[in-house]
CSV table of C-alpha atoms in Angstrom, one decimal:
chain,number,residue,atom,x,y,z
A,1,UNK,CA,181.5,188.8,304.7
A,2,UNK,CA,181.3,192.6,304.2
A,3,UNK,CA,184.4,192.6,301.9
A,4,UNK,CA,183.2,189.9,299.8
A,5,UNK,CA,182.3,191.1,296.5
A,6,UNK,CA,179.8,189.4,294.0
A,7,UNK,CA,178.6,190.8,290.3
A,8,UNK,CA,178.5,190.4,287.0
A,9,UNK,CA,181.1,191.0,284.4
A,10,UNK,CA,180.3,191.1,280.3
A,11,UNK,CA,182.4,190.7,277.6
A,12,UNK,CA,181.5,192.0,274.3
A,13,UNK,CA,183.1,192.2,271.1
A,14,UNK,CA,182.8,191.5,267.3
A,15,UNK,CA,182.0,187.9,266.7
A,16,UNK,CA,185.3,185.5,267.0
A,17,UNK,CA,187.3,187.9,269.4
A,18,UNK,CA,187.3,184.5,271.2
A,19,UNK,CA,184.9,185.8,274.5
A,20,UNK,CA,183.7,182.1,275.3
A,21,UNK,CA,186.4,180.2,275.0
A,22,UNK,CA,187.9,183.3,277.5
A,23,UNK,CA,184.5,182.4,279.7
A,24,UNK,CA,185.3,178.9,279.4
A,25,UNK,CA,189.2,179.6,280.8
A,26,UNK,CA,187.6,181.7,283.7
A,27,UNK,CA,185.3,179.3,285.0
A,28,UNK,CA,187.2,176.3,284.6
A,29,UNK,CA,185.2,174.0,282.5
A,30,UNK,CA,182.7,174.5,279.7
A,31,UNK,CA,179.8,176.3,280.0
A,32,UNK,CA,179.4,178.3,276.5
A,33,UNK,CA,179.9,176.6,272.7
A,34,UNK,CA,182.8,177.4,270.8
A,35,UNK,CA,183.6,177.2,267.2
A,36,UNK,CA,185.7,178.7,264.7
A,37,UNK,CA,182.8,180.5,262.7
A,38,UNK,CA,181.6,183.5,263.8
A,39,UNK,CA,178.1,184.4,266.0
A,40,UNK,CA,178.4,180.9,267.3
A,41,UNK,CA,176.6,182.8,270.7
A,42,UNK,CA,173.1,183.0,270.2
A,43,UNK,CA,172.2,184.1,273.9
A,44,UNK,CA,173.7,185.4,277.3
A,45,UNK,CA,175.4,182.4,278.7
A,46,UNK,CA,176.5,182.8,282.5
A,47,UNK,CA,179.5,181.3,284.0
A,48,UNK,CA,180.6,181.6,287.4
A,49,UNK,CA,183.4,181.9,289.1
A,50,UNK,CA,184.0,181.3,292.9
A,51,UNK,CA,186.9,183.0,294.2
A,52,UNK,CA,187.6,183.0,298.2
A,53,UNK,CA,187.0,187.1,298.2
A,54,UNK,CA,184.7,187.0,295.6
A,55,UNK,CA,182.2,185.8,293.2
A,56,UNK,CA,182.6,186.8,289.6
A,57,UNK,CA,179.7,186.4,287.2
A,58,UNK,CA,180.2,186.2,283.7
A,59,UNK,CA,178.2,186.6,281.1
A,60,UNK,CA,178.8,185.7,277.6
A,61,UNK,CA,176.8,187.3,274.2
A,62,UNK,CA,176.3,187.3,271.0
A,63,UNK,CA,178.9,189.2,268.7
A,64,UNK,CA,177.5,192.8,267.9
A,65,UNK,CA,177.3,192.6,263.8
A,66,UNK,CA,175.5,194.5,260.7
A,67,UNK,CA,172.2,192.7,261.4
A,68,UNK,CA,170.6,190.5,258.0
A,69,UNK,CA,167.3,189.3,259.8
A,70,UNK,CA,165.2,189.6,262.4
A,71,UNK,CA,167.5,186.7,264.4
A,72,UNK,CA,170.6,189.4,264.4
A,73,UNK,CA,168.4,192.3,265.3
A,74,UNK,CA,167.4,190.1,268.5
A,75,UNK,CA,171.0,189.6,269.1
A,76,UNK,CA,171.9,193.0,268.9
A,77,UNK,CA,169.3,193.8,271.4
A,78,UNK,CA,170.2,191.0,273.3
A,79,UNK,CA,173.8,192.2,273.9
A,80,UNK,CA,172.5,196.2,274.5
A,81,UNK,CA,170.1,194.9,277.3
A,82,UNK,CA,173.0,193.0,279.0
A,83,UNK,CA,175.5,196.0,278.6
A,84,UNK,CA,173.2,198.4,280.7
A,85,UNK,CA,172.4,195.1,283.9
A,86,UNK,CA,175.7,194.6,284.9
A,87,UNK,CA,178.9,196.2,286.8
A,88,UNK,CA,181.9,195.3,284.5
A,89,UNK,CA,182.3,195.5,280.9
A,90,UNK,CA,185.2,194.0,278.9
A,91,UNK,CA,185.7,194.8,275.2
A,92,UNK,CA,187.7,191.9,273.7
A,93,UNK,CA,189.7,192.3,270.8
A,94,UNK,CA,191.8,189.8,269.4
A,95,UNK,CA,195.8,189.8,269.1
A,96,UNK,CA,196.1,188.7,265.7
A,97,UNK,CA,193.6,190.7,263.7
A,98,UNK,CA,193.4,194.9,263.2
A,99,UNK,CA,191.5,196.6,264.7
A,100,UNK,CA,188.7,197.9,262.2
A,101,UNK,CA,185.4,199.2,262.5
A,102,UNK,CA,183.5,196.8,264.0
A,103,UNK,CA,185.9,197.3,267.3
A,104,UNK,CA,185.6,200.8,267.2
A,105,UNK,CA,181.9,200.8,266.3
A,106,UNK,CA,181.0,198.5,270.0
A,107,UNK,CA,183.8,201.2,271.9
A,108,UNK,CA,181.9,203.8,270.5
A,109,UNK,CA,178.6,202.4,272.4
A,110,UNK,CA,180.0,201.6,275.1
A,111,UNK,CA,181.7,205.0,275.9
A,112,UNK,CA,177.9,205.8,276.1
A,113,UNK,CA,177.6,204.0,279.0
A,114,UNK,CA,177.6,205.8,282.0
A,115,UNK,CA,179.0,205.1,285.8
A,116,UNK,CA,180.3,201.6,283.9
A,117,UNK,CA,183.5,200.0,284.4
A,118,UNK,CA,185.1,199.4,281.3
A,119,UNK,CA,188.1,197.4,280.6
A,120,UNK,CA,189.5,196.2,277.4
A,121,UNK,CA,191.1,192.4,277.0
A,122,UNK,CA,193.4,191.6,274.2
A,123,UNK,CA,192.9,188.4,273.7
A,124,UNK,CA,194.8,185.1,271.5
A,125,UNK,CA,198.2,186.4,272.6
A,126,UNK,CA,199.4,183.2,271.6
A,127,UNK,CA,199.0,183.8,268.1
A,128,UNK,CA,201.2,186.1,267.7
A,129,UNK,CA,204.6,187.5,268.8
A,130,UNK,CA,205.7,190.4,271.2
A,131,UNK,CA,206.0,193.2,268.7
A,132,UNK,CA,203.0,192.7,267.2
A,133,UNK,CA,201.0,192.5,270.6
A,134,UNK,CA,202.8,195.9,271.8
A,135,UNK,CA,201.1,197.4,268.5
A,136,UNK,CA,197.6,195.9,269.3
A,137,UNK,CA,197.9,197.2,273.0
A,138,UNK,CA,198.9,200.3,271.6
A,139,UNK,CA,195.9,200.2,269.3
A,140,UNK,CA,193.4,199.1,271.2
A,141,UNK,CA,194.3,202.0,273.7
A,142,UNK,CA,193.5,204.3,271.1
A,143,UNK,CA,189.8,202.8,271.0
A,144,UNK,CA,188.6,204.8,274.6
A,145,UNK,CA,188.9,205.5,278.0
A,146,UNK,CA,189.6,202.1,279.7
A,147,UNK,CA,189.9,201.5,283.5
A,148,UNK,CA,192.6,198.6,281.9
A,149,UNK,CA,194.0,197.1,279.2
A,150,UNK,CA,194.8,193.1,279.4
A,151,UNK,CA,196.7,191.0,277.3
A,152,UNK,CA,195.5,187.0,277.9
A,153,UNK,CA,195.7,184.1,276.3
A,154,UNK,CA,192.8,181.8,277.0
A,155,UNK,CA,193.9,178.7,275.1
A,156,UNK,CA,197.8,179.0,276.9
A,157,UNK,CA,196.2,179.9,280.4
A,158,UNK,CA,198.4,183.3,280.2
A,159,UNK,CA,197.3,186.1,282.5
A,160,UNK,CA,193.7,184.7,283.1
A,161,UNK,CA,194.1,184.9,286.6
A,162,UNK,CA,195.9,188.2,286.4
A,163,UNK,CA,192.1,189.0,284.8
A,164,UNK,CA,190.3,187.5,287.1
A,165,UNK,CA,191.5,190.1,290.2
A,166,UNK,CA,190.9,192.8,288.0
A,167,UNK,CA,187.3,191.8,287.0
A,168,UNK,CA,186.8,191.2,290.6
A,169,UNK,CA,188.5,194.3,292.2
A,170,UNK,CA,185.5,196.1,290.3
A,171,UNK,CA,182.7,194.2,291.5
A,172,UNK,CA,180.4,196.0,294.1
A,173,UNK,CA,180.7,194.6,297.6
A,174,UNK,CA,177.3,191.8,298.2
A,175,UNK,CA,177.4,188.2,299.4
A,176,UNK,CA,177.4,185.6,297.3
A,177,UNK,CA,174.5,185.6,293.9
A,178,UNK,CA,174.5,181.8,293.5
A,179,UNK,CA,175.7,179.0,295.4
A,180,UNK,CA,178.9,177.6,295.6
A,181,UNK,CA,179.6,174.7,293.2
A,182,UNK,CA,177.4,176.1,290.9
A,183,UNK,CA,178.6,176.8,287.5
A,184,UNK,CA,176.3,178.3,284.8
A,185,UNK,CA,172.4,179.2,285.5
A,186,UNK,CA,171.7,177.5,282.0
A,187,UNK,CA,168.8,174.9,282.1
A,188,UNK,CA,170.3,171.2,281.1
A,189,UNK,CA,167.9,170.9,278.1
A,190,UNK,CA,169.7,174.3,276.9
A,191,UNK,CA,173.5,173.2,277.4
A,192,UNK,CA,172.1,170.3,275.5
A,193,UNK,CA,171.3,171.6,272.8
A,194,UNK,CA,173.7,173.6,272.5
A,195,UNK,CA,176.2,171.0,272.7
A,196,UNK,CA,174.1,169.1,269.9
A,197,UNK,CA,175.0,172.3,267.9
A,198,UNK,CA,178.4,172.7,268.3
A,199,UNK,CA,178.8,169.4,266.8
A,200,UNK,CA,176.9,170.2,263.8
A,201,UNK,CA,178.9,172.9,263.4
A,202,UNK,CA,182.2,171.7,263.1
A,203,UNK,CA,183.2,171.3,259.5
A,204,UNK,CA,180.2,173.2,257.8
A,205,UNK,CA,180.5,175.7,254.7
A,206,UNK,CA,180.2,179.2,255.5
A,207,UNK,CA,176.6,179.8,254.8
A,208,UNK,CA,175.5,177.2,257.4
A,209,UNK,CA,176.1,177.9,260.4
A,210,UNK,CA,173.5,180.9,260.5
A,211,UNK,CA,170.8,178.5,259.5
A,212,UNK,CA,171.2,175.8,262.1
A,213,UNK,CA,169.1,175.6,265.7
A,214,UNK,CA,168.7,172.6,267.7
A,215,UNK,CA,165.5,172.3,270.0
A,216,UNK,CA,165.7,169.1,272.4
A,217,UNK,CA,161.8,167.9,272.3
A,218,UNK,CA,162.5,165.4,275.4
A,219,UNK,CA,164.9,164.7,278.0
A,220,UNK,CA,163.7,162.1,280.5
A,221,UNK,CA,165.6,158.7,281.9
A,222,UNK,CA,164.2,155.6,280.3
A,223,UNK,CA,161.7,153.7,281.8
A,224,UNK,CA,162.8,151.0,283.9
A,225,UNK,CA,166.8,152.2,283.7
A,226,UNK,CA,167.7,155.0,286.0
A,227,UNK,CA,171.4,154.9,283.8
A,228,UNK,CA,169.8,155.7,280.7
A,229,UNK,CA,168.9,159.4,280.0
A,230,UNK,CA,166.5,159.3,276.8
A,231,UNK,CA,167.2,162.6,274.6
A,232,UNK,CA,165.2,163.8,271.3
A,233,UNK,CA,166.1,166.6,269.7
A,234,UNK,CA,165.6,168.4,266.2
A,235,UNK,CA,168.2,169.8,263.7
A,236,UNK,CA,166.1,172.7,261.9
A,237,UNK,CA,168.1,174.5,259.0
A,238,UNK,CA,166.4,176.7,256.7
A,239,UNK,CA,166.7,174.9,252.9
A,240,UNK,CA,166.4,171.5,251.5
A,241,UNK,CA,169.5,172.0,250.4
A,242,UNK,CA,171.3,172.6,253.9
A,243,UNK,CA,169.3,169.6,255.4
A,244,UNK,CA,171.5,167.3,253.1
A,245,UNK,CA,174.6,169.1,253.9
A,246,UNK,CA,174.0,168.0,257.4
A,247,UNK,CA,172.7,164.7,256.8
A,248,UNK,CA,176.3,163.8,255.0
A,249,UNK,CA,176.0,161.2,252.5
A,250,UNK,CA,174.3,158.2,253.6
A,251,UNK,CA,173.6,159.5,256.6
A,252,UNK,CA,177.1,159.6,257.7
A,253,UNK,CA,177.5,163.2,259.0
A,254,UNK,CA,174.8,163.7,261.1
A,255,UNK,CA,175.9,160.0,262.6
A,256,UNK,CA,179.1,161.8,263.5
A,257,UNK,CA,177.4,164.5,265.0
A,258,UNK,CA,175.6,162.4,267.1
A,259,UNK,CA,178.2,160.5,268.5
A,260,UNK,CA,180.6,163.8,269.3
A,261,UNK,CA,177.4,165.6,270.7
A,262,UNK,CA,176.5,162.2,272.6
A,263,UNK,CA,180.0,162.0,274.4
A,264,UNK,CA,180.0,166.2,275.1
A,265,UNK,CA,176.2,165.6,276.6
A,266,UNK,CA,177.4,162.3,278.7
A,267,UNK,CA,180.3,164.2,280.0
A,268,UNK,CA,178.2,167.4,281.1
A,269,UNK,CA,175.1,165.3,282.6
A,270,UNK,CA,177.5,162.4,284.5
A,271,UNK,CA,174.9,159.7,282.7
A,272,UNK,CA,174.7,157.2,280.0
A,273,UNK,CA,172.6,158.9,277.3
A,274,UNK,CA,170.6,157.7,274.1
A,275,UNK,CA,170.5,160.8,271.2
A,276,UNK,CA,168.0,160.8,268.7
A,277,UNK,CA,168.4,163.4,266.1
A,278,UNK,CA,165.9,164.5,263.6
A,279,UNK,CA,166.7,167.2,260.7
A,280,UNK,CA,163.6,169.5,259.6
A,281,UNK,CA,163.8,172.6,257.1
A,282,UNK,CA,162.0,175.6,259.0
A,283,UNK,CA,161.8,177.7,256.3
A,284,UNK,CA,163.5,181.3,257.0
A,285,UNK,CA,163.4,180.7,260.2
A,286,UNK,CA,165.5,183.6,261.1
A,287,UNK,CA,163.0,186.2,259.3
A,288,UNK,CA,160.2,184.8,260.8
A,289,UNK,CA,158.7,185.9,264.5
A,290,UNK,CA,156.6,183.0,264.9
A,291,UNK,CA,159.1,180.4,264.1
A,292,UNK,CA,162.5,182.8,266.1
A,293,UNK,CA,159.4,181.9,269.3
A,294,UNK,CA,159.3,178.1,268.9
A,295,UNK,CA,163.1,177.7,268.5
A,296,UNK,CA,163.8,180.1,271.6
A,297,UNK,CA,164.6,183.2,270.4
């Protein structure tokens, strides 16, 4: 086993430059929430990838952003803390957008990292064509020193292997971190929820996507029915107002939510599942430390 390698790998980026859909590719099935709005992350999710030379952890975070309330400073944090724990750090930077200040803002900190590994992954390639991509490569090596610079596209499956060596060929050499067949160190209850909240997501205006968490109360198989997993959870948004955004008219939105999340959950957990979902306004809750504690953060 002595050249068996096994560490973990970050990527980290403004929020969109499409770093867990790209963690997603890598591990080969869902473990982190997408969706098209921005700061969809809200904490480090680990994938894993087994590999016959290697084991390649990855974890996702937050987008690094202008913090508004004491939610983004957490965030922030968050992503900082993660930067200095592990071997590998990949800055991603999307294809089909400049690069502005926000990119060179998070290459600026981590060129303050020292003894790292730092790569840089250009990612969406699909998006656009192969002048424009030579200018972002161009561009994005103009952001720092980096060990390498990848073009992938995690949605057309290009290069994400090509990626996967490289990550790996910088990994320090250890046995295995986790077991094999094991995907993602999240609890259930969290991939739950989090499921629960990419569905709510889908669709919503701008402002709301910030104000929604999801907190599963219960999760426990019915009594009597070992095929039936009972699952309560809690939609918390911030305003009156957003509550009947989510709620739909009649009741219809949140109905769809539960159905998409419902299928998502089954799928993940291999069981038949019953979802109950409850909407409650938590005033401010991203301002407020007591209430950031009770939803998780």
């Amino acid at each position: 086993m002595s050249d068996f390698h096994a560490g973990f790998a970050c990527f980290v980026g403004r929020p969109n430059a499409g770093k867990s859909t790209l963690t997603n590719a890598l591990v080969g099935t869902k473990v982190a929430i997408t969706s098209s709005k921005p700061q969809t992350t809200r904490h480090t999710v680990r994938g894993i990838v087994h590999r016959p030379d290697a084991q390649l952890v990855l974890v996702d975070t937050p987008g690094l952003h202008k913090p508004r309330t004491l939610l983004g400073e957490r965030l922030n944090d968050l992503v900082r803390t993660t930067w200095s724990e592990v071997d590998v750090v990949a800055l991603c930077v999307p294809a089909d957008e400049p690069v502005g200040r926000g990119d060179r803002f998070i290459a600026d900190e981590i060129a303050g990292l020292k003894k790292k590994n730092v790569l840089a992954i250009v990612t969406k390639t699909d998006l656009v064509d192969k002048k424009r991509l030579a200018e972002q490569l161009l561009a994005v090596s103009q952001l720092g020193e980096f060990a390498e610079i990848v073009p992938v596209s995690a949605k057309a499956g290009d290069q994400v292997d090509l990626l996967a060596d490289l990550l790996a060929k910088y990994l320090p050499e250890s046995p295995p971190l986790y077991p094999d067949g094991e995907l993602t160190d999240e609890p259930e209850m969290v991939m739950v929820a989090e499921l629960i909240r990419e569905a709510a997501l889908e669709g919503v205006r701008d402002e709301l996507p910030h104000s929604l968490a999801v907190v599963v109360e219960e999760m426990e198989p019915r009594e009597g029915r070992d095929d039936l997993l009972d699952v309560h959870a809690t939609v918390f948004v911030e305003r009156p107002s957003q509550k009947a955004i989510v709620l739909g008219a009649g009741g219809e939105r949140i109905k769809h939510v539960g159905s998409t999340s419902r299928r998502q959950i089954e799928a993940l957990l291999g069981t038949r599942v019953f979802l109950d979902l409850r909407v409650k306004v938590a005033k401010d809750w991203q301002r407020d430390p007591r209430q950031l504690r009770r939803l998780g953060f």
